[in-house]
Each structure stands twice: as structure tokens, then as C-alpha cells.
Short mmCIF file of C-alpha atoms in Angstrom, two decimals:
data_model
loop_
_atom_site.label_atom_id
_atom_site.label_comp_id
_atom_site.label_asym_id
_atom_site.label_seq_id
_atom_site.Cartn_x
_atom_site.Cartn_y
_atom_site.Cartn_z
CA UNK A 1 16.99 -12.22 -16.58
CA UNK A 2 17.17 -15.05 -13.42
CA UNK A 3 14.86 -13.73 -10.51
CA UNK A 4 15.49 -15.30 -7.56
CA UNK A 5 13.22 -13.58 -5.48
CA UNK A 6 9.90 -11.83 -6.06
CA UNK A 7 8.30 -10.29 -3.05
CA UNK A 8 5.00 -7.37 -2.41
CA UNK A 9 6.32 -5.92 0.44
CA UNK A 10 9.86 -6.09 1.46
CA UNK A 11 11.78 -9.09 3.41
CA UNK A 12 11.58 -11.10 5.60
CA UNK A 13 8.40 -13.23 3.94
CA UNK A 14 5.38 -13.52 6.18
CA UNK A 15 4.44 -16.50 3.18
CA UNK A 16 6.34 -17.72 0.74
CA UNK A 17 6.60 -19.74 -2.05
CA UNK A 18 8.83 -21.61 -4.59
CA UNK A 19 7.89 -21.65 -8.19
CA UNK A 20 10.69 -22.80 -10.36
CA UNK A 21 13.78 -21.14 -9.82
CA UNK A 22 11.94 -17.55 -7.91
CA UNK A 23 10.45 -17.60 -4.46
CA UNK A 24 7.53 -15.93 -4.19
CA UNK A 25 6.16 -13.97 -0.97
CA UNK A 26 4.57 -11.27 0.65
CA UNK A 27 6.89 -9.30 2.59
CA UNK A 28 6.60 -8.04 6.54
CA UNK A 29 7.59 -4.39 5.36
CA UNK A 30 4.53 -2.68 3.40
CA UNK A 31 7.13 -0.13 1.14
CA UNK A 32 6.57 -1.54 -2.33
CA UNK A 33 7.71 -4.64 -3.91
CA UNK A 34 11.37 -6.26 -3.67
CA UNK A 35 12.72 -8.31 -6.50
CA UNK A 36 16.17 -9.95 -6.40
CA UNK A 37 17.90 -10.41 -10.20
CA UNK A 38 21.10 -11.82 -10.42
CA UNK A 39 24.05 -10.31 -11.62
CA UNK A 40 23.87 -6.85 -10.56
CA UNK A 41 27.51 -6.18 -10.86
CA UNK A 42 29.92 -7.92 -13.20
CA UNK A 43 31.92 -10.29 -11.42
CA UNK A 44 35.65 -9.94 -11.65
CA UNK A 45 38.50 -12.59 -10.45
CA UNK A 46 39.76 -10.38 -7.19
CA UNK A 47 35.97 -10.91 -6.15
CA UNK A 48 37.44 -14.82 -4.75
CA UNK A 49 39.27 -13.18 -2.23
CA UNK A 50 37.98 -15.57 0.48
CA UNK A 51 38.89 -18.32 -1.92
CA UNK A 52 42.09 -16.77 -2.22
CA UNK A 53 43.01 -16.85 1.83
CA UNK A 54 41.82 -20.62 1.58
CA UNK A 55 44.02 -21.62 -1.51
CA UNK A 56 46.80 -19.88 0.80
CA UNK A 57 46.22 -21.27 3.68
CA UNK A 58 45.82 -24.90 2.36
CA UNK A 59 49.08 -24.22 0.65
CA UNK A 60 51.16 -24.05 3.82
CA UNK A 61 49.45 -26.94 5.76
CA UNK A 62 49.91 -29.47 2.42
CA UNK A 63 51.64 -32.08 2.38
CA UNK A 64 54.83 -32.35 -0.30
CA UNK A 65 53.71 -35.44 -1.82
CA UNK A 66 50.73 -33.69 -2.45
CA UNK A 67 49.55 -31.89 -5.66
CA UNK A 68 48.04 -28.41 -5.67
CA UNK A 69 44.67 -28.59 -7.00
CA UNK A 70 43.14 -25.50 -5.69
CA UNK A 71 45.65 -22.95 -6.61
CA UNK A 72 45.74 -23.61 -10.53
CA UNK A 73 41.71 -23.86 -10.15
CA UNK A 74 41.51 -20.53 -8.75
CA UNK A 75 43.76 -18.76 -11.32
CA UNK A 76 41.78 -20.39 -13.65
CA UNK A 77 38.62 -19.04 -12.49
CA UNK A 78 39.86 -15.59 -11.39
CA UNK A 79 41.12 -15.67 -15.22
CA UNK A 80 37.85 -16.92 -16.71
CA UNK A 81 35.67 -14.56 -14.37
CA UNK A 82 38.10 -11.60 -15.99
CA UNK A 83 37.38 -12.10 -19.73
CA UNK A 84 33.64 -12.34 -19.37
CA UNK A 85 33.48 -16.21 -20.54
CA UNK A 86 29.80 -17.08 -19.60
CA UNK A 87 29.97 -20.69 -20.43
CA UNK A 88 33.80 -21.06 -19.38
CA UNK A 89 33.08 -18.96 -16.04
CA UNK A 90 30.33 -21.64 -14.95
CA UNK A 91 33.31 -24.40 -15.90
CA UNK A 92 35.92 -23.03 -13.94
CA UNK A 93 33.67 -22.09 -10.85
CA UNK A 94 32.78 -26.11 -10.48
CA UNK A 95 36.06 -26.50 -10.91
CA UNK A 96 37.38 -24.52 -8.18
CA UNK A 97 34.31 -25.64 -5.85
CA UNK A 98 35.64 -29.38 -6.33
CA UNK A 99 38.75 -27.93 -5.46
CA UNK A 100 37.80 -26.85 -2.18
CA UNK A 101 35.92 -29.91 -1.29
CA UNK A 102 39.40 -31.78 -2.17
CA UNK A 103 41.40 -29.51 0.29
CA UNK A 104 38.76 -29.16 2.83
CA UNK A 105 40.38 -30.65 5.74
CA UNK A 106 43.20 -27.97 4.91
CA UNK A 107 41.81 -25.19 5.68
CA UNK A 108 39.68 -24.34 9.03
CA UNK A 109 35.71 -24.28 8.87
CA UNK A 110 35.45 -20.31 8.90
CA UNK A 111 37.37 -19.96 5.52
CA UNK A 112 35.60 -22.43 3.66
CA UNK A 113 32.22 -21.40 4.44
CA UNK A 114 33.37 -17.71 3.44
CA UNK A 115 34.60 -19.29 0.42
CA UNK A 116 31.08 -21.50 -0.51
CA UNK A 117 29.11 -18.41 -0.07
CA UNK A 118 31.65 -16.36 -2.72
CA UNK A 119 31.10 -19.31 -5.40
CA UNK A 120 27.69 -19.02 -4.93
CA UNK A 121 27.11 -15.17 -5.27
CA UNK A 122 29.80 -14.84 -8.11
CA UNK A 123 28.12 -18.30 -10.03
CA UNK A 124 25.08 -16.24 -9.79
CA UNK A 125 26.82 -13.55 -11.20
CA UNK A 126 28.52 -15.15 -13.90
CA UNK A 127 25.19 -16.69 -15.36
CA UNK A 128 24.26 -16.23 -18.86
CA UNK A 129 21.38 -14.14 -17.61
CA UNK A 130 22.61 -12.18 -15.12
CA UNK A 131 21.21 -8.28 -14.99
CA UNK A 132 25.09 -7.20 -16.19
CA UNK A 133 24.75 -9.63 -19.47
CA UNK A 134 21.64 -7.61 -20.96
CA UNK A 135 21.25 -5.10 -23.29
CA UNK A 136 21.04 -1.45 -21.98
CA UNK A 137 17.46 -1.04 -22.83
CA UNK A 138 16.46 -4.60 -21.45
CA UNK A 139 18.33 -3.45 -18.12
CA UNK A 140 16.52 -0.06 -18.14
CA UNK A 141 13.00 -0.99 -19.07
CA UNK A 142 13.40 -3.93 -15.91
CA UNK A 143 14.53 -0.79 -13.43
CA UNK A 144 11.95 1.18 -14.63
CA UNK A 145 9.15 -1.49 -14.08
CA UNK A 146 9.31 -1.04 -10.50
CA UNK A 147 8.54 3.03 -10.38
CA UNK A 148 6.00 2.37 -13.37
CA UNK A 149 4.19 -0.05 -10.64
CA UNK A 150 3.82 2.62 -8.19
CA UNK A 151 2.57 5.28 -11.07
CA UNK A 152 0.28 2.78 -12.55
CA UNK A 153 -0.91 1.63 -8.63
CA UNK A 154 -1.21 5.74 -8.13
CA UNK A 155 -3.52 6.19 -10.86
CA UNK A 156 -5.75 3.27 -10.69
CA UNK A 157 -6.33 4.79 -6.61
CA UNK A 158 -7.29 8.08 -8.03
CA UNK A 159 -9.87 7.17 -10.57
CA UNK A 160 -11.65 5.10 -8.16
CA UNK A 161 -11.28 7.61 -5.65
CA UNK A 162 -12.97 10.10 -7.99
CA UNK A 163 -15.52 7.31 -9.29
CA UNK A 164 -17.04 6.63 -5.67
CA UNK A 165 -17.50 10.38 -4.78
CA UNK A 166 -14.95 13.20 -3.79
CA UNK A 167 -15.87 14.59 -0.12
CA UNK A 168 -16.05 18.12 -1.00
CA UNK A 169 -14.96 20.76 1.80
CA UNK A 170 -15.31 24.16 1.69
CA UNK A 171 -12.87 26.79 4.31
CA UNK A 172 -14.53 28.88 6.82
CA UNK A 173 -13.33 32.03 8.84
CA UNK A 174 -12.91 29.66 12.03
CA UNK A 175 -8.92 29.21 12.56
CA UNK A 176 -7.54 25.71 13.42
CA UNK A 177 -4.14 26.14 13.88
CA UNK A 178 -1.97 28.80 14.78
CA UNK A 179 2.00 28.33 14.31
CA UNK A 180 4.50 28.26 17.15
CA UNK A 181 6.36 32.17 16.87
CA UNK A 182 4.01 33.39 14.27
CA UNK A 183 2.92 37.08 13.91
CA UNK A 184 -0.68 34.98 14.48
CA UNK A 185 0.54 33.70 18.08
CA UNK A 186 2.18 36.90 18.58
CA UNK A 187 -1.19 38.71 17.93
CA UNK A 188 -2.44 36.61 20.75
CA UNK A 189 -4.77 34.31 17.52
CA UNK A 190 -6.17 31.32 18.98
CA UNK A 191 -7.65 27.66 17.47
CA UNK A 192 -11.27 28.25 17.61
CA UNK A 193 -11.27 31.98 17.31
CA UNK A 194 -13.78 33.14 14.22
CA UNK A 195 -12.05 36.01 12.17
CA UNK A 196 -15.30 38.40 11.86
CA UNK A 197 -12.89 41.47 10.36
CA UNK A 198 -9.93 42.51 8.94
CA UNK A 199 -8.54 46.29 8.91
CA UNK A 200 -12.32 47.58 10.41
CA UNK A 201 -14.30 45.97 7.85
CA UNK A 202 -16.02 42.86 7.87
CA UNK A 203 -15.18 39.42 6.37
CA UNK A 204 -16.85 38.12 3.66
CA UNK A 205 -15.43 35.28 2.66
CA UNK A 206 -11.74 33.47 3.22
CA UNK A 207 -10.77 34.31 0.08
CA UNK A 208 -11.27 38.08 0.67
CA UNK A 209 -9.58 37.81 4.33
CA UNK A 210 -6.57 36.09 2.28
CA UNK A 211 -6.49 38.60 -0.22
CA UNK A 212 -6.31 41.26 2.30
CA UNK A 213 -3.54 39.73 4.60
CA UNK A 214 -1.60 39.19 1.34
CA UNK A 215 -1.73 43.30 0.12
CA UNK A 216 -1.14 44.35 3.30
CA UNK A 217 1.59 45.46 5.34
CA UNK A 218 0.44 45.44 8.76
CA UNK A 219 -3.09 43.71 9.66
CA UNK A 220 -5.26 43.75 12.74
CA UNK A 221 -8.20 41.43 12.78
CA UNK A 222 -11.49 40.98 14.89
CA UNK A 223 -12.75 37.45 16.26
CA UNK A 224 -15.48 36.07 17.89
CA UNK A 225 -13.95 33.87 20.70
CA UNK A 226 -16.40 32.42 23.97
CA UNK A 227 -19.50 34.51 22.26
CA UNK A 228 -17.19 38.37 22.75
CA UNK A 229 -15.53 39.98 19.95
CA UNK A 230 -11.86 41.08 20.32
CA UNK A 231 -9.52 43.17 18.72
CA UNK A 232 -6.07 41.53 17.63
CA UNK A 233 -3.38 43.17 16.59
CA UNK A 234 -1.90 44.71 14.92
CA UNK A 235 0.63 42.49 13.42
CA UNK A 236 3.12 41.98 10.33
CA UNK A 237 2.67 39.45 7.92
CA UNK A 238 5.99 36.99 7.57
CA UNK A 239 6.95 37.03 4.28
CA UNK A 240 7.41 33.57 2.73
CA UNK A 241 9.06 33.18 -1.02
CA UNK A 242 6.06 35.37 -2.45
CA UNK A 243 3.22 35.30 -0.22
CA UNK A 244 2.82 37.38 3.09
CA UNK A 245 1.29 34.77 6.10
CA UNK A 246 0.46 35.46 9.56
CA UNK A 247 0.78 32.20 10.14
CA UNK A 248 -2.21 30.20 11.02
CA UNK A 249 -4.51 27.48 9.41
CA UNK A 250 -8.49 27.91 8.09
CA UNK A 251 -10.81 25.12 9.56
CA UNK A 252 -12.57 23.55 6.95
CA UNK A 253 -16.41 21.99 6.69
CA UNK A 254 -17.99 18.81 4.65
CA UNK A 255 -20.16 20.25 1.64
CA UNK A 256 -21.65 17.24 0.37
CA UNK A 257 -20.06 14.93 -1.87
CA UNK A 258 -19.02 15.49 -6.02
CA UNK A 259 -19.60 12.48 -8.20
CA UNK A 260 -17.78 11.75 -11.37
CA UNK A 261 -18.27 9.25 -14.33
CA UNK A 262 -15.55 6.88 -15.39
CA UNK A 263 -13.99 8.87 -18.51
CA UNK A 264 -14.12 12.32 -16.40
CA UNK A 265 -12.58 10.15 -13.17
CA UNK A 266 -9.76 8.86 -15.48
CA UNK A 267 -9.28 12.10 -16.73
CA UNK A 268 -9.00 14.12 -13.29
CA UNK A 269 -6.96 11.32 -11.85
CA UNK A 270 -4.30 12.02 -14.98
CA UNK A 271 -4.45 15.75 -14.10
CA UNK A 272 -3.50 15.06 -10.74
CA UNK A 273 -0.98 12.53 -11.17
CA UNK A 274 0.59 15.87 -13.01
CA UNK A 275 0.25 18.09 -10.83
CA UNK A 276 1.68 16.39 -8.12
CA UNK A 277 4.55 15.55 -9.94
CA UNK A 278 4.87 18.51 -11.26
CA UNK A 279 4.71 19.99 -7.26
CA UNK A 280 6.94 17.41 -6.43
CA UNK A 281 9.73 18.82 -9.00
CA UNK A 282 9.12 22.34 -7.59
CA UNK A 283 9.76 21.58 -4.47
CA UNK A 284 13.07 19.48 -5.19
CA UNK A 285 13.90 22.62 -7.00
CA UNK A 286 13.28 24.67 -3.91
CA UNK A 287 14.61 23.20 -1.38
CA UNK A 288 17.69 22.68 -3.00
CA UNK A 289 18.61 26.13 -4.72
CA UNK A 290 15.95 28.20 -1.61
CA UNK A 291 16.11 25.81 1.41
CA UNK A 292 13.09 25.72 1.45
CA UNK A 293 11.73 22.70 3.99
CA UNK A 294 7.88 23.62 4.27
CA UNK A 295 7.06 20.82 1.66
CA UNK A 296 9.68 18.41 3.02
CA UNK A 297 7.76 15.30 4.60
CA UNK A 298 9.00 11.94 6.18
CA UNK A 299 7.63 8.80 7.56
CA UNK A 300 6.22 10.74 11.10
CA UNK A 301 4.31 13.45 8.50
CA UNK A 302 2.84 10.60 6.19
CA UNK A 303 1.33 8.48 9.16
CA UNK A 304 -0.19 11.88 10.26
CA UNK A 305 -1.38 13.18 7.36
CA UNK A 306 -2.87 9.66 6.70
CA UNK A 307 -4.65 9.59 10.15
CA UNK A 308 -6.09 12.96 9.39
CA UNK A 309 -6.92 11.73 5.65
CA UNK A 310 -9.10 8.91 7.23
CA UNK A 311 -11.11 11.24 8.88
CA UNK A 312 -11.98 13.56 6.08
CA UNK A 313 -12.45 10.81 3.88
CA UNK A 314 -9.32 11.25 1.79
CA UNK A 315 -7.21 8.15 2.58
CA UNK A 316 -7.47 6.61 -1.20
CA UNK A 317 -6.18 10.42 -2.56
CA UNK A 318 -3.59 9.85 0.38
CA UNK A 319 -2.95 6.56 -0.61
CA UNK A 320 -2.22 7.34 -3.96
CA UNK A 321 -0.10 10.49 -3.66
CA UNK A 322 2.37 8.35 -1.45
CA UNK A 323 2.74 5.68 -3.70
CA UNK A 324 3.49 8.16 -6.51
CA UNK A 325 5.87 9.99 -3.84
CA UNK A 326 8.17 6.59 -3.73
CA UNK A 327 8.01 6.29 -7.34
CA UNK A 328 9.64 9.92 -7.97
CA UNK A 329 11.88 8.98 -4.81
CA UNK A 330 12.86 5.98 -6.56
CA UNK A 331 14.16 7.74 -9.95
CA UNK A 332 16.67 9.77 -7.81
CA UNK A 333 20.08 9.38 -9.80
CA UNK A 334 21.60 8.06 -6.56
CA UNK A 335 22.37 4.41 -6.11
CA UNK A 336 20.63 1.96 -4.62
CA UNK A 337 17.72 3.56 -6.01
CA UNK A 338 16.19 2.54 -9.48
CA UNK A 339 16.98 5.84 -11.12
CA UNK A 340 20.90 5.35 -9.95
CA UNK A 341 20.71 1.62 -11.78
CA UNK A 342 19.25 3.70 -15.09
CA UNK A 343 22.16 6.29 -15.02
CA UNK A 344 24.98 3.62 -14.60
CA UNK A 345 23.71 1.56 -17.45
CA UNK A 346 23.71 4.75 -19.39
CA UNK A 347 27.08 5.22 -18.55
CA UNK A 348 28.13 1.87 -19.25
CA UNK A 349 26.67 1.96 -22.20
CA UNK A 350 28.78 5.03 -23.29
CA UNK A 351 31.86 3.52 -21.89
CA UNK A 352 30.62 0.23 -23.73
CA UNK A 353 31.61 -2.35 -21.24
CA UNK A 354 30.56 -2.81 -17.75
CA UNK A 355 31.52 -1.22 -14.91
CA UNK A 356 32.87 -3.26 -11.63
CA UNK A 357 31.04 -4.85 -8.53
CA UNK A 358 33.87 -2.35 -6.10
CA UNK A 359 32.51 0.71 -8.21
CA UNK A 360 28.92 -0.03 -7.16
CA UNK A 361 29.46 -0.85 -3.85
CA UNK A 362 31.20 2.34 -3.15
CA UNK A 363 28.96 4.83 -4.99
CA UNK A 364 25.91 2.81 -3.12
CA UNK A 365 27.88 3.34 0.21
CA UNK A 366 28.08 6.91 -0.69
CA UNK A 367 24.26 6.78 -1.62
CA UNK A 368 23.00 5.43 1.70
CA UNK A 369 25.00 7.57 4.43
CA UNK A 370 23.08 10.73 2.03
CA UNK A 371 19.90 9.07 2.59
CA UNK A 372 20.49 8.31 6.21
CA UNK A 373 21.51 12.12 6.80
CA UNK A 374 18.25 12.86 4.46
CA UNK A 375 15.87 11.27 6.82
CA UNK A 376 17.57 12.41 10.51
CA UNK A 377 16.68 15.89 8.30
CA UNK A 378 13.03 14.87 7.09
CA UNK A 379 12.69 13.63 10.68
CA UNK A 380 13.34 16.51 12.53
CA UNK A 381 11.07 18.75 10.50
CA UNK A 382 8.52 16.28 11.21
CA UNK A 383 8.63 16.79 15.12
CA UNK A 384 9.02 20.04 14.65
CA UNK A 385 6.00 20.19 12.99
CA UNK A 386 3.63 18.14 15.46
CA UNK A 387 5.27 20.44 17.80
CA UNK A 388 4.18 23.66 16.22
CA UNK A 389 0.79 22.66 16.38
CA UNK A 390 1.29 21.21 19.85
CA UNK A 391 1.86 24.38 21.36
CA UNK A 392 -0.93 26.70 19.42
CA UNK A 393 -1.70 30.09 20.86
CA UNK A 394 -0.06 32.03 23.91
#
């Protein structure tokens, strides 16, 4: 296929560089990679339409002595385009660009530079090697490339994450957050209070304290908060798919580090790339059929969860679970996305001939306004979120 653009990072190029016919560069935006291939769409004749208003116009401004070049060579390219002629397409779009030239000073500036810039995207669409041209499995294994980057990028994170020592952390009975309109708040549960009981007894562990909350119906806890112990409570656990939660968050403590050899860091950093995926699915699943949103992150909830990461010494786990995120994003059967290029050359390939540029552009169109709703949606749970914990307590 003809690349004419090969970027890390997306546009526009902080360097770039010519090899061939492909620029090379490192893109501004940090989301990936961008690669430009030609022929995305199958070019059909009614794509000339700027062509078309110039043949027109120069038409009524010629002269009579004056022979009509431009007409015949646009029917002759909208005709060519049409059957799928690679070598007669290429032909007939010189032709028509000679054309032009010929009748330039019959048509005003505005339509022939509209018209230049159509020659040029359909000639690159019309080449022999355009993205259209190829095989169903060549078009699918070059789509998938992209995604298999950010898997491959994800996994090679997590086994050196594993290889240079996992911080391990351990939770304690000292709360961190409490949720805005929880039973917790409602209790009158505080960040820095230490849960000492639950239900009269004393806490062992978190896991016991958990355990508890879950089996019970109504729960009243003890704390030690400024060096006094209060009674909280009691209060009724919110029921959540099929846990019960009051509604607050364990602090956690460093306790030491776990070291791994290559084969075992490999191997855990497979078994995550799993489960993650696999969590990934559920959620999907979950918000879609449940609405539920508590796993639903965006751009404001990655930069925070990253900042927190840092701290903890998690960024590389981070790091990878985000570029796995876009690769799963990115197999989506919605156009623009990869996965939507996948399921339209399966269709074509059912239909056995190639679908139009119009088609594309429309289910794309339809494609973007759901992502743009999508992340107004993935934005607001984010602020609603660093609100939440904004406001902890009374």
C-alpha cells in the first residue's frame, strides 16, 4: 500500500522527514501513532464535482471558435474513475488536469484550486496501491497493526514493570476517602478516621471489616479520630450490582517491594494484559445493558489516576493499562476507528466489491457526533468524581 505519512504521535510534526514517497515525524499530540494510506475509499466519477462547476463555468465564458477540451476530459475521467481502470484512471486524470491548465483563464481562481486539490486526492485514490485495491486480509492485517502496537507496547511496559520490582501495598483500617451522599458521610465518617470496630467488636483486619459491612444490613462502626474513640452510626449499606458499600475508600501503606525474574515477569504481565481486557469487556457489558458508569473513565480521570500512579510508584502499570485501553477503544466497530475499517472490509468482502467514498463519510459522520456525545458523558463523570472526593465528610 502507498503511505504518505508515518507519524508517533499525531499531527502537526514537531520534526519531520521525507524518505521516498512517506514523511516521517513525530507528532505534537502524544495519542498513538498516525499513518496516512491512500485510497481509503474507492473513488467514483461524481467525486469531480469541483471539476464539474469548472468545466461548466468555462463552458459559458468560451469562446465559439473555441473547442471544448475540458468537458469530453471530464466525462472521460468520471467514466474511467467508474469502472475501476487503475492504469486508464491515472490516464484520464492527466488528461483532465491538462485540461484545466488549457481553460484556466476561464474559470475564476477559487474553482480551479478546488478543482487541483480533487485531482490530487482522487489520483491518490485511483493508484494501483491504494488501501481500496487490496485484498481483504491485506486491508485487515494493516488496520489491525495499529491496535497490535498498543498491545505489544502494553506488554513490553508490564514485564519490565514486574522485572524492576512491584511496590507492594498492603490496606489498613485508616479511611481516605469518603463519598459525597454516602451512608459513610451520612454516618458523619471522616478521611483520617481509624475504623477500630464494627457491630461492638473489634477489627481485625480490612478484610474482616469488609466482610462484615457486606453480610450486614445495618452497620455502626467505632473510630479513633484526634486520639478519642467515637461511635458512628448506625447506617445502611448502598447496595451496588452485588456488593453492599457504605461508601468510603481504605488508605493503603508501602510493604516493601516484590521482585520477579524474566520468565515469571513475562508471564504475570500476560495474565494481566487478560484480565484487564477481560475487565474492560465487563464493563462495556455493564454499562451498556446496567448503566453502570463507576468504571467509565476519560481524559480528566487518566491524568489523575496517573498523578496518583507516580506517587505510589505505579506509573509504568499505568502506562501500560492506558495504552491497552486505546487499543480495545480502537477495535470499536464504529468508524473512524480501526475496528470500523475491519467490519467494512468484511462487508465488502461479502458484497464483493467496494463500497463508496459518500458511504464512509456518512457512517464516519455518524461515528464522531457518538464519540463527541461519549466524551461530554466520560467528562462529566470525571468532575463529578474529583468532586466527590472534594467535598469528603460533613
Amino acid at each position: 500500500m502507498r503511505v504518505t505519512k508515518f507519524y508517533v504521535g499525531f499531527p502537526p510534526a514537531v520534526v519531520k522527514r521525507s524518505f521516498g514517497e512517506t514523511e516521517y515525524g513525530i507528532g505534537l499530540i502524544p495519542l498513538g501513532g498516525f499513518v496516512r494510506i491512500v485510497g481509503m475509499g474507492r473513488p467514483h466519477g461524481r467525486d469531480l464535482r469541483a471539476c464539474a462547476e469548472a468545466a461548466e463555468k468555462a463552458a459559458e465564458r468560451r469562446p465559439a471558435d473555441q473547442p471544448d477540451r475540458l468537458t469530453p476530459a471530464l466525462q472521460r475521467a468520471q467514466a474511467v474513475l467508474d469502472s475501476g481502470d487503475a492504469a486508464g484512471s491515472a490516464e484520464a486524470l492527466e488528461r483532465l488536469s491538462e485540461a484545466l491548465e488549457h481553460d484556466i483563464e476561464l474559470i475564476d481562481e477559487e474553482r480551479v484550486a478546488w478543482c487541483r486539490k480533487e485531482l490530487q486526492r482522487v489520483s491518490e485514490d485511483a493508484d494501483r496501491r491504494a488501501y481500496w485495491r487490496q485484498p481483504t486480509w491485506r486491508r485487515v492485517v494493516a488496520i489491525l497493526a495499529g491496535p497490535g502496537a498498543n498491545v505489544l507496547a502494553a506488554f513490553a511496559i508490564l514485564t519490565v514493570f514486574y522485572a524492576l520490582g512491584v511496590p507492594n501495598y498492603k490496606p489498613t483500617t485508616s479511611v481516605q476517602q469518603v463519598q459525597v451522599n454516602s451512608p459513610a458521610q451520612r454516618m458523619g465518617l471522616r478521611p483520617g478516621d481509624v475504623v477500630v470496630g464494627v457491630q461492638g467488636r473489634p477489627v481485625k483486619d480490612v478484610q474482616s471489616l469488609r466482610k462484615t459491612i457486606q453480610t450486614s444490613k445495618s452497620v455502626t462502626l467505632r473510630v479513633r479520630r484526634n486520639g478519642a474513640i467515637r461511635t458512628l452510626g448506625p447506617a445502611k449499606p448502598r447496595k451496588v450490582g452485588d456488593q453492599r458499600l457504605l461508601g468510603f475508600v481504605f488508605d493503603v501503606k508501602r510493604d516493601g517491594t516484590l521482585h520477579f525474574g524474566p520468565l515469571r515477569s513475562t508471564h504475570l504481565a500476560e495474565q494481566e494484559l487478560w484480565l484487564v481486557t477481560k475487565g474492560t469487556g465487563v464493563a462495556l457489558k455493564n454499562l451498556v445493558f446496567r448503566g453502570d458508569r463507576g468504571n467509565v473513565q476519560g481524559v480528566v480521570g487518566i491524568v489523575r489516576e496517573q498523578s496518583t500512579a507516580v506517587g505510589q510508584g505505579l506509573y509504568l502499570e499505568q502506562l501500560a493499562w492506558l495504552s491497552l485501553s486505546l487499543a480495545l477503544f480502537n477495535l470499536l466497530p464504529f468508524l473512524p476507528l480501526d475496528g470500523g475499517h475491519v467490519l467494512f472490509a468484511l462487508i465488502e468482502r461479502l458484497r464483493r466489491k467496494p463500497l463508496s467514498r459518500e458511504i464512509y463519510e456518512r457512517v464516519s459522520l455518524v461515528g464522531i457526533s457518538v464519540f463527541v456525545l461519549l466524551f461530554l458523558f466520560v467528562l462529566q463523570q470525571d468532575v463529578g468524581r474529583i468532586l466527590d472526593n472534594a467535598r469528603p465528610g460533613p
